[in-house]
PDB file of C-alpha atoms in Angstrom:
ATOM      1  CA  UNK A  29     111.490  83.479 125.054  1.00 43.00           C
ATOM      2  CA  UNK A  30     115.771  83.658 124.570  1.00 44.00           C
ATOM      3  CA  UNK A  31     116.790  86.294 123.285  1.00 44.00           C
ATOM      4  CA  UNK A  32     120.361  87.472 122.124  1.00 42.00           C
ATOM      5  CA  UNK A  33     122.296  89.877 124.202  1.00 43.00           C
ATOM      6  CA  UNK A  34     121.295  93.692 123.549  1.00 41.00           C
ATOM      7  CA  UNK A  35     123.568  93.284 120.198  1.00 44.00           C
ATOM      8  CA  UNK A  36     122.520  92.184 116.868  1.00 44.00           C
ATOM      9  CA  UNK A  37     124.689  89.020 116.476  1.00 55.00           C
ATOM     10  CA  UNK A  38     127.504  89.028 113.972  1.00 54.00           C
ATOM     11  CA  UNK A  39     124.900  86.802 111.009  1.00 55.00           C
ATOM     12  CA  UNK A  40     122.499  89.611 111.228  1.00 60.00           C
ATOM     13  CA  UNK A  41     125.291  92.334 110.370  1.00 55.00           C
ATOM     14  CA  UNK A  42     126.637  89.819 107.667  1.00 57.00           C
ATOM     15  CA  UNK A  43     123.174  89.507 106.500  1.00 61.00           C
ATOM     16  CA  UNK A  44     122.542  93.471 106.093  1.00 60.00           C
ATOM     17  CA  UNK A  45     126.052  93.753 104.436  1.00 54.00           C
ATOM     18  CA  UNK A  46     125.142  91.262 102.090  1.00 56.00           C
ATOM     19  CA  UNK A  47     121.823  93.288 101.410  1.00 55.00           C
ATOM     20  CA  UNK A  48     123.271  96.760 101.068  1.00 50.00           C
ATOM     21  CA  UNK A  49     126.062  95.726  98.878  1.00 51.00           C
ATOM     22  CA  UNK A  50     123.366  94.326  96.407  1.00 49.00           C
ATOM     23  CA  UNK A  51     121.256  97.719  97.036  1.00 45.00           C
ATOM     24  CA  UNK A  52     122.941 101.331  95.368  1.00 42.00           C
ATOM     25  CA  UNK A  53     121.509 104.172  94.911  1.00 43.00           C
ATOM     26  CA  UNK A  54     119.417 107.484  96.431  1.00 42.00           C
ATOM     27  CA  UNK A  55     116.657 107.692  99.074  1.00 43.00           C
ATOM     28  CA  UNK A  56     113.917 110.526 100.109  1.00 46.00           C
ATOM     29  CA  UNK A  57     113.610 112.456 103.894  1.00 49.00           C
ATOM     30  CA  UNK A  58     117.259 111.050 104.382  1.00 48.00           C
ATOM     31  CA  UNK A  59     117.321 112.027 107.914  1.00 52.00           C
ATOM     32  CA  UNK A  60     119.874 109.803 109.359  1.00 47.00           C
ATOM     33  CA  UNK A  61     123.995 110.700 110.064  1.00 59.00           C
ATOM     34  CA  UNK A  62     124.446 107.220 108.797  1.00 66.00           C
ATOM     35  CA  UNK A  63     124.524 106.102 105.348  1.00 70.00           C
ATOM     36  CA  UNK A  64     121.209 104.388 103.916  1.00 68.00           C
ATOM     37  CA  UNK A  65     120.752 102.305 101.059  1.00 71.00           C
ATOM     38  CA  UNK A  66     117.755 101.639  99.113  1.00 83.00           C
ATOM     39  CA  UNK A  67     116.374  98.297 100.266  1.00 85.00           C
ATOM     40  CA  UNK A  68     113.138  97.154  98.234  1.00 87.00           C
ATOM     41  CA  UNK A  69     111.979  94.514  99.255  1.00 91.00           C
ATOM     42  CA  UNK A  70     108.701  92.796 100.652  1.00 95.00           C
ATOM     43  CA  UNK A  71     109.351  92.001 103.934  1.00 96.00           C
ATOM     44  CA  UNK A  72     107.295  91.165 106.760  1.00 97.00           C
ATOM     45  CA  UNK A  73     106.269  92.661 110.432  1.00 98.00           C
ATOM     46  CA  UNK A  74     104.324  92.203 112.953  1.00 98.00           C
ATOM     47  CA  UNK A  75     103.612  94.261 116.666  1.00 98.00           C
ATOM     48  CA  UNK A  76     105.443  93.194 119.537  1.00 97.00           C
ATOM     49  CA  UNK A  77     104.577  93.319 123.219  1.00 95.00           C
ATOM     50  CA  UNK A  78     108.141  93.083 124.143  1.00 93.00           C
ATOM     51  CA  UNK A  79     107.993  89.791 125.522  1.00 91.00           C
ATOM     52  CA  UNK A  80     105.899  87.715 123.255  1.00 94.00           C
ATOM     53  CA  UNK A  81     106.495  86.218 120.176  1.00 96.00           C
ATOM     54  CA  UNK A  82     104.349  87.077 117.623  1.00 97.00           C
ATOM     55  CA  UNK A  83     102.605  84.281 116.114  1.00 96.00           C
ATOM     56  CA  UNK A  84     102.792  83.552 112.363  1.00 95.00           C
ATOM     57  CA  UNK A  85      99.268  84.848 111.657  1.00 96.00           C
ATOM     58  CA  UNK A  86     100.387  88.304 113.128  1.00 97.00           C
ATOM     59  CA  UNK A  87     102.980  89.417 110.798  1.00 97.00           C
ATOM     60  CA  UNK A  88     101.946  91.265 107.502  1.00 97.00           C
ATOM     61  CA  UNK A  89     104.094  91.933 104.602  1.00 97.00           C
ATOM     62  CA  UNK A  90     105.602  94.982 104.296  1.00 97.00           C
ATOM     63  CA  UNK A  91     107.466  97.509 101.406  1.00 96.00           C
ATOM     64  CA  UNK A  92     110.873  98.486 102.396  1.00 95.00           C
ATOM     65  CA  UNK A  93     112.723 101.285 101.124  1.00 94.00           C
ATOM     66  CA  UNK A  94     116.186 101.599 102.527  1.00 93.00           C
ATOM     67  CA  UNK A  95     118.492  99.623 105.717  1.00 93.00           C
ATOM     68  CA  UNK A  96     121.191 100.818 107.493  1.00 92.00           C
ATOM     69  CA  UNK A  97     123.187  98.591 110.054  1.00 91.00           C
ATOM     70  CA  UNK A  98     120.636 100.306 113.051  1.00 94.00           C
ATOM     71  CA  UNK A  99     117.468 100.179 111.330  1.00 95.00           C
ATOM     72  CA  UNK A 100     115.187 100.187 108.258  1.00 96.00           C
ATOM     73  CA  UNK A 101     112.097 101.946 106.857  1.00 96.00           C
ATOM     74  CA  UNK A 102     108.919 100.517 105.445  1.00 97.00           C
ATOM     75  CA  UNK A 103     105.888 101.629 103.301  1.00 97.00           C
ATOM     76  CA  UNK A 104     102.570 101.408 105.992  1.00 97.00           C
ATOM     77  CA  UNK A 105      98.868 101.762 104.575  1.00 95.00           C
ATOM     78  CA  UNK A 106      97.882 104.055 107.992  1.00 94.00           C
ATOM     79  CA  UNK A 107      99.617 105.628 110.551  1.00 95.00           C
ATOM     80  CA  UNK A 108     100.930 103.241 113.004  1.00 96.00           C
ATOM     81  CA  UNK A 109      99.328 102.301 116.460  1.00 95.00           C
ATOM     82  CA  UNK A 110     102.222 100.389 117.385  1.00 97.00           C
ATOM     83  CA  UNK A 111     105.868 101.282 118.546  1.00 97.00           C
ATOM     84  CA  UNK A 112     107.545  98.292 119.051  1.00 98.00           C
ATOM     85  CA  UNK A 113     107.797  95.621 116.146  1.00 98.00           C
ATOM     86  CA  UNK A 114     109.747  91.926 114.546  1.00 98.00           C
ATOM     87  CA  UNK A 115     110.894  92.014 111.726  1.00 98.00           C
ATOM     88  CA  UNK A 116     111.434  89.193 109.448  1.00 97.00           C
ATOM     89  CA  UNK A 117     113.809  89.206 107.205  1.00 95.00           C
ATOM     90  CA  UNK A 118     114.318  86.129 104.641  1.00 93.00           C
ATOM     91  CA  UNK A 119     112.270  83.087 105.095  1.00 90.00           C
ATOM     92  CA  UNK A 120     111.310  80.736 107.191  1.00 88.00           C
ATOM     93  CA  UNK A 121     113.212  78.590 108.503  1.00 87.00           C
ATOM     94  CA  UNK A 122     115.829  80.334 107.829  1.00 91.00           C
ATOM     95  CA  UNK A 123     114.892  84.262 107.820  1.00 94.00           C
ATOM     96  CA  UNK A 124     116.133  86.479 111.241  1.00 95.00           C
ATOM     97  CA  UNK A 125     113.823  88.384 113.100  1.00 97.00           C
ATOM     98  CA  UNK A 126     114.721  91.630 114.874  1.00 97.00           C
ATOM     99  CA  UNK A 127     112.995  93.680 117.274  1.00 98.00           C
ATOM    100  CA  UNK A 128     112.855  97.136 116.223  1.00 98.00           C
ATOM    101  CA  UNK A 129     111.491 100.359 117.761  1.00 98.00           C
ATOM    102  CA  UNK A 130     109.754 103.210 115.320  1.00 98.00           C
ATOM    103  CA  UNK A 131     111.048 106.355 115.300  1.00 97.00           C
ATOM    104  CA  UNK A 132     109.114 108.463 113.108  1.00 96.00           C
ATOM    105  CA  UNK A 133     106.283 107.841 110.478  1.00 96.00           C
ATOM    106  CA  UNK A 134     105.979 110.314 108.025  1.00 95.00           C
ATOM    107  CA  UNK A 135     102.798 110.426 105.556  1.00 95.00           C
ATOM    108  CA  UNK A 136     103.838 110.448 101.758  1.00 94.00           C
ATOM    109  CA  UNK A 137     102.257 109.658  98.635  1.00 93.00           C
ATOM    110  CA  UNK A 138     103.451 106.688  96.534  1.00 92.00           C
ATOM    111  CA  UNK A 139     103.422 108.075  92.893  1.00 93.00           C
ATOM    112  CA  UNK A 140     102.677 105.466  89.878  1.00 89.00           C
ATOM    113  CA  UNK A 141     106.483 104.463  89.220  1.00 88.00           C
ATOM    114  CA  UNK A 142     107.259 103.921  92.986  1.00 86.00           C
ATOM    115  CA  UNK A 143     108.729 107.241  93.831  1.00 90.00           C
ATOM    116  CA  UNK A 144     107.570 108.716  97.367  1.00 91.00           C
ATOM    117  CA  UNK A 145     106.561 112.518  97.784  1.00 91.00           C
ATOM    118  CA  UNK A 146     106.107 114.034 101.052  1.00 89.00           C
ATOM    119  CA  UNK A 147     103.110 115.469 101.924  1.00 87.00           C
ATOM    120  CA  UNK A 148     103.424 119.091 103.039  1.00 73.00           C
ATOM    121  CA  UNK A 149     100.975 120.938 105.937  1.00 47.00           C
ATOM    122  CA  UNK A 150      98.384 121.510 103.008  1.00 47.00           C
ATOM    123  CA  UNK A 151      97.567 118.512 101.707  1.00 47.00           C
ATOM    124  CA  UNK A 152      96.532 115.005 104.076  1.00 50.00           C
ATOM    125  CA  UNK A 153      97.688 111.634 103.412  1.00 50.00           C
ATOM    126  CA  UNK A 154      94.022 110.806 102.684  1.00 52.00           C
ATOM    127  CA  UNK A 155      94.314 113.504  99.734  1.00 51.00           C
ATOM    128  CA  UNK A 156      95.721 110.872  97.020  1.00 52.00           C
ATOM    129  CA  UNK A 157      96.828 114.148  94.547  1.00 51.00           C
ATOM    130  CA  UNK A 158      99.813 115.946  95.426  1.00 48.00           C
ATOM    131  CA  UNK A 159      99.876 119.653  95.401  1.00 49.00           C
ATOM    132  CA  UNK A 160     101.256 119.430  92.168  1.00 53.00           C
ATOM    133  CA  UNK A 161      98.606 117.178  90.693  1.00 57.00           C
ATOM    134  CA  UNK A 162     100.281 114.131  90.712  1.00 62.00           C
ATOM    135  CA  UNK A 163      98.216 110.741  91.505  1.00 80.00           C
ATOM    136  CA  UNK A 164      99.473 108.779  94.336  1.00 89.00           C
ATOM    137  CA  UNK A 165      98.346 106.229  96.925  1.00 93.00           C
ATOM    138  CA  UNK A 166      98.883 108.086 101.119  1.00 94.00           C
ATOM    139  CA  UNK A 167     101.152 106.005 102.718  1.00 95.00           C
ATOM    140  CA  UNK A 168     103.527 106.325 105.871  1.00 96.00           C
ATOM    141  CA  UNK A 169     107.187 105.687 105.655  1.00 96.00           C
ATOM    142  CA  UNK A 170     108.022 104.309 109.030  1.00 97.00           C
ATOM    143  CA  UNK A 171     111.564 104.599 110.497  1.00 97.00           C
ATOM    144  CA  UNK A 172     113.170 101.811 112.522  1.00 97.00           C
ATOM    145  CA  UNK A 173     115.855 101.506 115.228  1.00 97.00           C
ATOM    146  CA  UNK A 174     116.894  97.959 115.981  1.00 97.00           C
ATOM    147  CA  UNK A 175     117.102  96.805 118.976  1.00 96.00           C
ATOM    148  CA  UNK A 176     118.130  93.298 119.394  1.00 96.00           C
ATOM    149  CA  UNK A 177     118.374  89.823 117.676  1.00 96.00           C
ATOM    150  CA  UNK A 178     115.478  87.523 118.635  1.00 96.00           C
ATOM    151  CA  UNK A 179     115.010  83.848 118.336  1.00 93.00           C
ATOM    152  CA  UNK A 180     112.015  82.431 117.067  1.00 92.00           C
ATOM    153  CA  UNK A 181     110.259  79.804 119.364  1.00 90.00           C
ATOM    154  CA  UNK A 182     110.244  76.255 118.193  1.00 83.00           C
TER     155      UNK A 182
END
């Protein structure tokens, strides 16, 4: 499988420009020294070996919340059992796919208009009311690092 140096090439960091220019606004457990932008949009991911491809059947849309030029975050249903992931961004044939390593997942509930709550040490990300009542769905928000610009097989 080629991949692209240990860089992300120059389209990818056109492409995220292009995405966080169209993107404003605030984001929750900002954690990171570098600025991130709110980046909703369905996206999709799949686990990665490190060497492999993934085939098409293995990648699974995604939520994602915010990108920075080293990384992204994404809505997950559990906690992950993966560390290593592609992303796909765009579509095929034309979308980019990026390796990317997590770096945290944090349990949260999704609240009816979209906005994410953390869950404190009291309540579990199976508990779908928030200590203040509110309804929600448990979710993780899952931070990425990328890691390099991969090429698709043919």
């Amino acid at each position: 499988m080629p991949h692209v140096g240990s860089e992300v090439d120059a389209n990818f960091y056109c492409l995220i420009h292009q995405m966080l220019e169209t993107q404003r606004g605030g984001s929750i457990l900002d954690r990171r020294t570098e600025k991130r932008l709110p980046f909703q949009a369905a996206q999709r991911i799949a686990r990665w070996d490190g060497s492999q491809f993934p085939s098409d059947d293995q990648f699974i849309p995604v939520e994602c919340r915010d990108l920075t030029r080293k990384g992204f975050s994404f809505l997950f249903s559990g906690e992950p059992r993966f560390s290593s992931l592609v992303v796909e961004f765009g579509v095929p044939p034309h979308a980019l796919y990026v390796a990317a390593q997590i770096v945290r997942a944090v349990p949260v509930l999704r609240l009816p208009l979209g906005e994410l709550k953390p869950v404190n040490s009291v309540e579990t990300p199976a508990d779908p009311l928030g200590s203040h009542g509110e309804q929600g769905v448990p979710m993780y928000l899952v931070g990425c690092r990328f890691i390099r610009r991969l090429r698709r097989p043919k």
